[in-house]
Amino acid sequence: MVAMFMLQTFRDDGWSDLLADVSKFCERFEIEVLDMDAIFMPRGRSRRKLQKVSNQHYFKVSLLNTVIDYQLQEMNERFDKDNMELLSCISCLDPHRSNI
């Protein structure tokens, strides 16, 4: 339950933080950063039949959100309500979550 909530929160609100972290990493190691407002150009496809979307849309919607949706779907299929409740209760035993 906690993991699913975290994934959903990341899907909804995590893009800008992720992009900022990746940009900082790229700048630190002198890696060229794509202009996120530019049109995405896939490799190996005809440019005439291209659907014109920005790099930001492609990476956020087509890649990141698709992967997160797949992960959420897998978790929903593998864990029923009782298992999720058990996992949620067990997560409170995690020493990293302790305030001590």
XYZ file of C-alpha atoms in Angstrom:
100
model
C 0.000 0.000 0.000
C 2.779 2.415 0.937
C 4.780 1.547 -2.188
C 1.725 1.999 -4.392
C 0.981 5.356 -2.789
C 4.600 6.441 -3.273
C 4.557 5.381 -6.929
C 1.297 7.207 -7.555
C 2.611 10.332 -5.818
C 5.808 10.172 -7.871
C 3.748 9.753 -11.056
C 1.599 12.760 -10.197
C 4.174 15.136 -8.703
C 7.695 13.761 -9.213
C 8.508 14.730 -12.790
C 9.920 18.197 -12.108
C 12.157 16.952 -9.266
C 13.382 14.024 -11.366
C 14.116 16.300 -14.307
C 15.999 18.742 -12.064
C 18.088 15.914 -10.564
C 18.900 14.467 -13.986
C 19.822 17.920 -15.307
C 22.168 18.543 -12.361
C 23.792 15.144 -12.914
C 24.268 15.861 -16.618
C 25.758 19.289 -15.957
C 28.117 17.849 -13.360
C 29.479 15.274 -15.787
C 29.276 17.547 -18.853
C 26.554 15.528 -20.580
C 24.418 17.337 -23.118
C 20.859 17.914 -21.888
C 17.979 17.807 -24.363
C 15.776 20.840 -24.802
C 12.538 19.519 -23.320
C 10.442 21.964 -25.368
C 11.887 20.767 -28.695
C 10.030 18.277 -30.883
C 10.892 14.640 -30.117
C 12.603 12.936 -33.051
C 12.626 9.133 -32.816
C 15.465 7.311 -34.488
C 14.850 5.023 -37.417
C 11.330 6.213 -38.251
C 10.005 8.226 -41.140
C 9.673 11.859 -40.126
C 6.662 12.337 -42.419
C 4.393 10.150 -40.295
C 5.635 11.594 -37.040
C 3.251 12.616 -34.320
C 4.659 15.945 -33.162
C 5.192 15.882 -29.415
C 7.767 17.626 -27.268
C 10.663 15.807 -25.635
C 9.039 16.524 -22.284
C 5.746 14.924 -23.319
C 7.510 11.895 -24.771
C 9.724 11.241 -21.748
C 7.090 12.042 -19.127
C 3.925 10.582 -20.639
C 5.147 7.951 -23.066
C 7.967 6.566 -20.944
C 7.845 7.472 -17.256
C 4.080 7.345 -16.727
C 3.766 4.186 -18.817
C 6.371 2.383 -16.706
C 4.820 3.572 -13.437
C 1.344 2.545 -14.620
C 2.712 -0.888 -15.487
C 4.289 -1.199 -12.026
C 1.048 -0.156 -10.313
C -0.950 -2.617 -12.396
C 1.453 -5.450 -11.515
C 1.217 -4.640 -7.814
C -2.587 -4.549 -7.974
C -2.679 -7.929 -9.719
C -0.195 -9.642 -7.413
C -1.399 -8.376 -4.057
C -5.006 -8.643 -2.954
C -6.526 -6.419 -0.256
C -5.507 -8.723 2.631
C -1.905 -8.999 1.427
C -1.678 -5.239 1.012
C -2.945 -4.713 4.548
C -0.387 -7.204 5.861
C 2.424 -5.499 3.942
C 1.292 -2.128 5.221
C 1.322 -3.370 8.820
C 4.727 -5.009 8.398
C 6.181 -1.817 6.945
C 5.882 -0.155 10.354
C 8.587 -2.579 11.571
C 11.119 -1.100 9.123
C 13.952 0.439 11.209
C 14.438 3.191 8.594
C 10.974 4.498 9.441
C 11.738 4.617 13.147
C 11.920 8.022 14.869
C 14.343 6.730 17.476
